Amino acid sequence: MYFIASFRLSTVNPMLPPADRPRPGTATPAGGASSRLPPQPWRREPGRRRARRRRGRTGRRRRRRRRRYTSPSGGRCCAPSSPPSPAATRPWRAASWPAATGTWRYGRGRRGSGVPGGGPALPPALVFQRALNAYFDPPRGTEAAAGGAAPASADTGSCIDLTADATTSNAGVGSADSQQTEDDSSFSLITWNIDGLDLGNLKDRARGICTYLALYSPDVVFLQEVIPPHLSLLQMKAGNYTIIPGNIDEYFTVIMLKKSRVKLLKHEIIPFPTTAMKRNLLVVHVSVSGVELCLMTSHLESTKNHSKERIKQLQIVLKEMQKQSESTTVIFGGDTNLRDSEVTKLGNLPDNIKDVWEFLDKPQHCRYTWDTQSNTNLNAAYKCKMRFDRVYFRPAVEGGHFIPRSMDLIGLEKLDCGRFPSDHWGILCNFDVIL
């Protein structure tokens, strides 16, 4: 028995491109009506498309962050075929934001987040660094317009010049002092070992030191491990400060006095007779709001092996502090390299001399100023935390008084070069002035 099956042939030409083929149920090129065809792969039914769209909202499409581009004129369009550069997709990692190019954003972002076009908020440390770099760096093209070449890196060459990109002496540290109103009821001081003996990224780190001094604009600055290139940079950028160096060769200490607030009376350098590291005590007598003040800084002998010499130097410091007039407040700050056991061996401090950190009830957030675990500048294999940098004061018996109010650490943020300004944290002290 034979079964005969009849087929109704479609008049659709399979050789036609999809765009020229008739839809199911419409007239064929021959004029007839085609039979209902199965769904074609090139034609997606509306219902299926809507279902896919609904599924995509909760599936992986929802997690996919669509990349959009904003042109310089403000128009938005789909992303071009070429991928964006790292400077465009990660503006906080770019050296500068290009003004002539568009901005990229991923997803919706948060408006007002600090990144053009939305996106995640910038880390506070990077916002700080970019703002201060813009404050100090000369406009781009300044050197080219002047016919000069870009300065060489501070890391190379035997002659290091940190003033190659400096502008004027009033355009650096303390340049905004004229716009600030001096407060006679407070007094600020910074002491910091700036690690000038480390020539790695010296130029970037020196600029970072200047940015912190400009940010806090202290009345007095104590610096240790200053080298001649540092001194030249400070003399050029810190025009609003009187700079007194403890030496001018190799490395030394420096005291900076804000001209608008602190008046220099006299200064002297007291040598340490048996030092093997060319250390001394720099003493400066000043007047603040009509009140006489004696300021001292030093860099005591380094390393554990020189403990005996360090204790001798501390004894000289304490003796000089006690020798000053009782009507004068004496403040000493610097890199003492002291261990607590050494102070105990000395018999602790005299009764009339106070450790500011202990006077403020030993705040733990500013206890350690040399921390190889948090500070990676040395790349030390060992982990060590020490309170090397200290501030002592001897209050005046009569007349004006300087009472410690707060203490904080500075220099805790890495610079663009990937290093900290120094292997030491700086100390910022604020005092209340009672006239």
Tab-separated table of C-alpha atoms in Angstrom, residues 57-291:
chain	number	residue	atom	x	y	z
A	57	ARG	CA	16.931	43.167	33.753
A	58	THR	CA	17.545	40.652	36.506
A	59	GLY	CA	20.285	38.648	34.827
A	60	ARG	CA	23.781	39.369	33.765
A	61	ARG	CA	22.740	42.355	31.664
A	62	ARG	CA	21.827	44.200	34.814
A	63	ARG	CA	25.306	43.665	36.216
A	64	ARG	CA	26.999	44.703	33.010
A	65	ARG	CA	28.090	48.324	33.189
A	66	ARG	CA	27.465	50.001	29.878
A	67	ARG	CA	30.180	52.360	28.789
A	68	ARG	CA	29.017	55.731	27.598
A	69	TYR	CA	30.959	58.609	26.174
A	70	THR	CA	30.366	62.316	26.616
A	71	SER	CA	31.823	64.463	23.909
A	72	PRO	CA	33.450	67.825	24.685
A	73	SER	CA	30.295	69.564	23.465
A	74	GLY	CA	28.180	67.686	25.970
A	75	GLY	CA	26.485	65.202	23.628
A	76	ARG	CA	26.233	61.546	24.575
A	77	CYS	CA	26.609	58.624	22.249
A	78	CYS	CA	27.598	54.997	22.214
A	79	ALA	CA	31.202	54.196	22.935
A	80	PRO	CA	33.512	54.236	19.901
A	81	SER	CA	35.016	51.009	18.741
A	82	SER	CA	38.472	51.795	20.141
A	83	PRO	CA	38.816	51.321	23.907
A	84	PRO	CA	39.415	54.416	26.051
A	85	SER	CA	42.846	55.192	27.420
A	86	PRO	CA	43.626	54.602	31.117
A	87	ALA	CA	43.808	58.364	31.609
A	88	ALA	CA	40.197	58.683	30.441
A	89	THR	CA	38.692	55.703	32.252
A	90	ARG	CA	40.646	56.334	35.458
A	91	PRO	CA	41.024	60.096	35.753
A	92	TRP	CA	42.283	59.894	39.334
A	93	ARG	CA	45.291	57.920	38.091
A	94	ALA	CA	46.030	60.245	35.180
A	95	ALA	CA	48.750	62.837	35.454
A	96	SER	CA	46.266	65.548	34.490
A	97	TRP	CA	42.713	65.781	33.181
A	98	PRO	CA	42.694	66.595	29.429
A	99	ALA	CA	40.423	69.571	28.879
A	100	ALA	CA	39.910	68.976	25.149
A	101	THR	CA	38.672	65.387	25.345
A	102	GLY	CA	35.374	63.918	26.410
A	103	THR	CA	34.705	62.104	29.647
A	104	TRP	CA	33.935	58.472	30.299
A	105	ARG	CA	31.571	57.104	32.857
A	106	TYR	CA	30.560	53.587	33.771
A	107	GLY	CA	26.981	53.013	34.767
A	108	ARG	CA	25.174	55.889	36.397
A	109	GLY	CA	27.747	56.812	39.024
A	110	ARG	CA	27.184	59.463	41.651
A	111	ARG	CA	26.954	63.062	40.680
A	112	GLY	CA	29.168	65.407	42.599
A	113	SER	CA	31.551	62.573	43.380
A	114	GLY	CA	34.596	64.497	42.265
A	115	VAL	CA	35.109	62.559	39.023
A	116	PRO	CA	33.933	64.219	35.778
A	117	GLY	CA	30.886	62.408	34.480
A	118	GLY	CA	30.145	60.687	37.773
A	119	GLY	CA	31.842	57.536	39.017
A	120	PRO	CA	33.397	56.608	42.355
A	121	ALA	CA	34.556	59.365	44.667
A	122	LEU	CA	38.267	60.099	44.686
A	123	PRO	CA	40.221	58.892	47.706
A	124	PRO	CA	40.847	61.881	50.011
A	125	ALA	CA	44.593	61.368	49.831
A	126	LEU	CA	44.604	61.649	46.036
A	127	VAL	CA	42.274	64.654	46.070
A	128	PHE	CA	44.707	66.306	48.482
A	129	GLN	CA	47.753	65.446	46.391
A	130	ARG	CA	46.226	66.599	43.080
A	131	ALA	CA	45.068	69.874	44.577
A	132	LEU	CA	48.449	70.670	46.087
A	133	ASN	CA	50.317	69.648	42.949
A	134	ALA	CA	48.167	72.075	40.985
A	135	TYR	CA	48.976	74.731	43.580
A	136	PHE	CA	52.749	74.343	43.277
A	137	ASP	CA	53.409	73.135	39.744
A	138	PRO	CA	53.943	75.857	37.140
A	139	PRO	CA	51.519	75.908	34.169
A	140	ARG	CA	52.337	73.403	31.489
A	141	GLY	CA	54.390	74.821	28.701
A	142	THR	CA	56.016	77.496	30.863
A	143	GLU	CA	59.466	75.993	30.432
A	144	ALA	CA	58.960	75.455	26.722
A	145	ALA	CA	57.849	79.041	26.267
A	146	ALA	CA	60.939	80.219	28.095
A	147	GLY	CA	63.115	78.158	25.793
A	148	GLY	CA	64.347	75.896	28.565
A	149	ALA	CA	64.445	72.151	28.740
A	150	ALA	CA	62.601	70.089	31.303
A	151	PRO	CA	64.601	69.573	34.485
A	152	ALA	CA	66.349	66.277	34.919
A	153	SER	CA	65.234	63.820	37.528
A	154	ALA	CA	66.532	64.459	41.008
A	155	ASP	CA	67.524	60.828	41.279
A	156	THR	CA	70.190	61.011	38.609
A	157	GLY	CA	73.330	63.025	38.312
A	158	SER	CA	75.791	64.186	40.905
A	159	CYS	CA	74.315	67.703	41.138
A	160	ILE	CA	70.803	67.864	42.502
A	161	ASP	CA	68.775	71.008	41.863
A	162	LEU	CA	65.378	71.146	43.532
A	163	THR	CA	64.700	74.727	42.398
A	164	ALA	CA	64.602	73.989	38.671
A	165	ASP	CA	60.801	74.189	38.512
A	166	ALA	CA	60.312	76.822	41.231
A	167	THR	CA	58.659	80.053	40.211
A	168	THR	CA	58.985	82.916	42.648
A	169	SER	CA	59.895	83.004	46.292
A	170	ASN	CA	56.383	84.081	47.249
A	171	ALA	CA	54.597	81.381	45.297
A	172	GLY	CA	55.312	78.526	47.620
A	173	VAL	CA	55.118	77.800	51.317
A	174	GLY	CA	53.028	80.343	53.160
A	175	SER	CA	52.020	82.256	50.021
A	176	ALA	CA	48.454	82.527	51.286
A	177	ASP	CA	49.464	84.041	54.604
A	178	SER	CA	48.564	87.538	53.492
A	179	GLN	CA	44.961	86.395	53.040
A	180	GLN	CA	44.724	84.811	56.468
A	181	THR	CA	43.995	86.574	59.710
A	182	GLU	CA	46.534	85.749	62.385
A	183	ASP	CA	45.110	84.349	65.606
A	184	ASP	CA	47.080	85.581	68.605
A	185	SER	CA	45.403	83.039	70.879
A	186	SER	CA	47.022	80.019	69.204
A	187	PHE	CA	50.479	78.914	68.131
A	188	SER	CA	51.362	76.046	65.771
A	189	LEU	CA	54.587	74.117	65.311
A	190	ILE	CA	55.767	71.319	63.030
A	191	THR	CA	58.827	69.159	63.629
A	192	TRP	CA	59.860	66.697	60.917
A	193	ASN	CA	62.864	64.635	59.891
A	194	ILE	CA	62.563	64.969	56.101
A	195	ASP	CA	65.103	62.224	55.290
A	196	GLY	CA	67.314	64.221	52.940
A	197	LEU	CA	69.955	61.488	53.002
A	198	ASP	CA	67.672	59.284	50.906
A	199	LEU	CA	68.151	60.461	47.309
A	200	GLY	CA	65.336	58.301	45.962
A	201	ASN	CA	62.514	60.459	44.534
A	202	LEU	CA	64.153	63.400	46.265
A	203	LYS	CA	62.486	66.009	44.091
A	204	ASP	CA	58.984	64.580	44.483
A	205	ARG	CA	59.415	64.149	48.216
A	206	ALA	CA	60.790	67.677	48.643
A	207	ARG	CA	57.750	69.038	46.829
A	208	GLY	CA	55.551	66.922	49.078
A	209	ILE	CA	57.178	68.441	52.164
A	210	CYS	CA	56.433	71.916	50.811
A	211	THR	CA	52.800	71.041	50.167
A	212	TYR	CA	52.313	70.019	53.786
A	213	LEU	CA	53.951	73.192	55.050
A	214	ALA	CA	51.712	75.234	52.759
A	215	LEU	CA	48.655	73.294	53.885
A	216	TYR	CA	49.140	73.804	57.619
A	217	SER	CA	51.035	77.123	57.441
A	218	PRO	CA	52.604	76.668	60.904
A	219	ASP	CA	54.134	79.542	62.837
A	220	VAL	CA	57.368	77.606	63.416
A	221	VAL	CA	58.944	74.645	61.609
A	222	PHE	CA	61.731	72.374	62.885
A	223	LEU	CA	63.373	70.273	60.161
A	224	GLN	CA	66.056	67.605	60.484
A	225	GLU	CA	68.199	65.872	57.866
A	226	VAL	CA	68.035	68.886	55.577
A	227	ILE	CA	70.565	68.895	52.710
A	228	PRO	CA	71.777	71.934	50.701
A	229	PRO	CA	69.317	71.367	47.800
A	230	HIS	CA	66.481	71.407	50.345
A	231	LEU	CA	67.753	74.673	51.761
A	232	SER	CA	67.850	76.290	48.309
A	233	LEU	CA	64.305	75.133	47.621
A	234	LEU	CA	63.004	76.464	50.935
A	235	GLN	CA	64.745	79.806	50.451
A	236	MET	CA	63.095	80.148	47.060
A	237	LYS	CA	59.591	78.904	47.894
A	238	ALA	CA	59.205	79.893	51.535
A	239	GLY	CA	59.537	83.639	51.075
A	240	ASN	CA	57.235	84.323	54.012
A	241	TYR	CA	59.504	82.482	56.450
A	242	THR	CA	62.790	83.408	58.056
A	243	ILE	CA	65.083	80.382	57.632
A	244	ILE	CA	67.870	79.671	60.126
A	245	PRO	CA	70.065	76.648	59.274
A	246	GLY	CA	72.150	74.807	61.832
A	247	ASN	CA	74.844	74.236	59.193
A	248	ILE	CA	75.243	74.447	55.426
A	249	ASP	CA	77.290	71.326	54.678
A	250	GLU	CA	76.229	67.697	54.193
A	251	TYR	CA	73.044	67.481	56.333
A	252	PHE	CA	71.773	69.666	59.147
A	253	THR	CA	68.765	71.100	60.996
A	254	VAL	CA	66.671	74.144	60.082
A	255	ILE	CA	64.254	76.389	61.973
A	256	MET	CA	61.673	78.348	59.964
A	257	LEU	CA	59.828	81.338	61.447
A	258	LYS	CA	56.722	82.861	59.897
A	259	LYS	CA	57.584	86.513	59.325
A	260	SER	CA	54.052	87.777	59.868
A	261	ARG	CA	53.830	86.199	63.309
A	262	VAL	CA	57.273	85.421	64.747
A	263	LYS	CA	60.037	87.989	65.187
A	264	LEU	CA	63.637	86.747	65.343
A	265	LEU	CA	65.669	88.133	68.236
A	266	LYS	CA	68.865	86.056	68.143
A	267	HIS	CA	70.110	82.538	67.518
A	268	GLU	CA	73.081	80.346	68.368
A	269	ILE	CA	74.470	76.910	67.557
A	270	ILE	CA	75.631	74.735	70.447
A	271	PRO	CA	77.924	71.883	69.340
A	272	PHE	CA	77.900	68.385	70.765
A	273	PRO	CA	81.577	67.826	71.661
A	274	THR	CA	81.777	64.054	71.194
A	275	THR	CA	79.377	63.517	68.302
A	276	ALA	CA	80.483	61.174	65.537
A	277	MET	CA	77.670	62.269	63.199
A	278	LYS	CA	78.121	66.074	63.132
A	279	ARG	CA	75.092	66.759	65.305
A	280	ASN	CA	74.422	69.986	67.219
A	281	LEU	CA	71.705	71.997	68.979
A	282	LEU	CA	70.156	74.970	67.171
A	283	VAL	CA	68.704	77.589	69.551
A	284	VAL	CA	66.554	80.531	68.407
A	285	HIS	CA	65.119	83.308	70.571
A	286	VAL	CA	61.950	84.891	69.178
A	287	SER	CA	59.027	87.102	70.109
A	288	VAL	CA	55.445	85.983	69.444
A	289	SER	CA	52.726	88.590	70.052
A	290	GLY	CA	55.149	90.408	72.323
A	291	VAL	CA	55.920	87.275	74.386
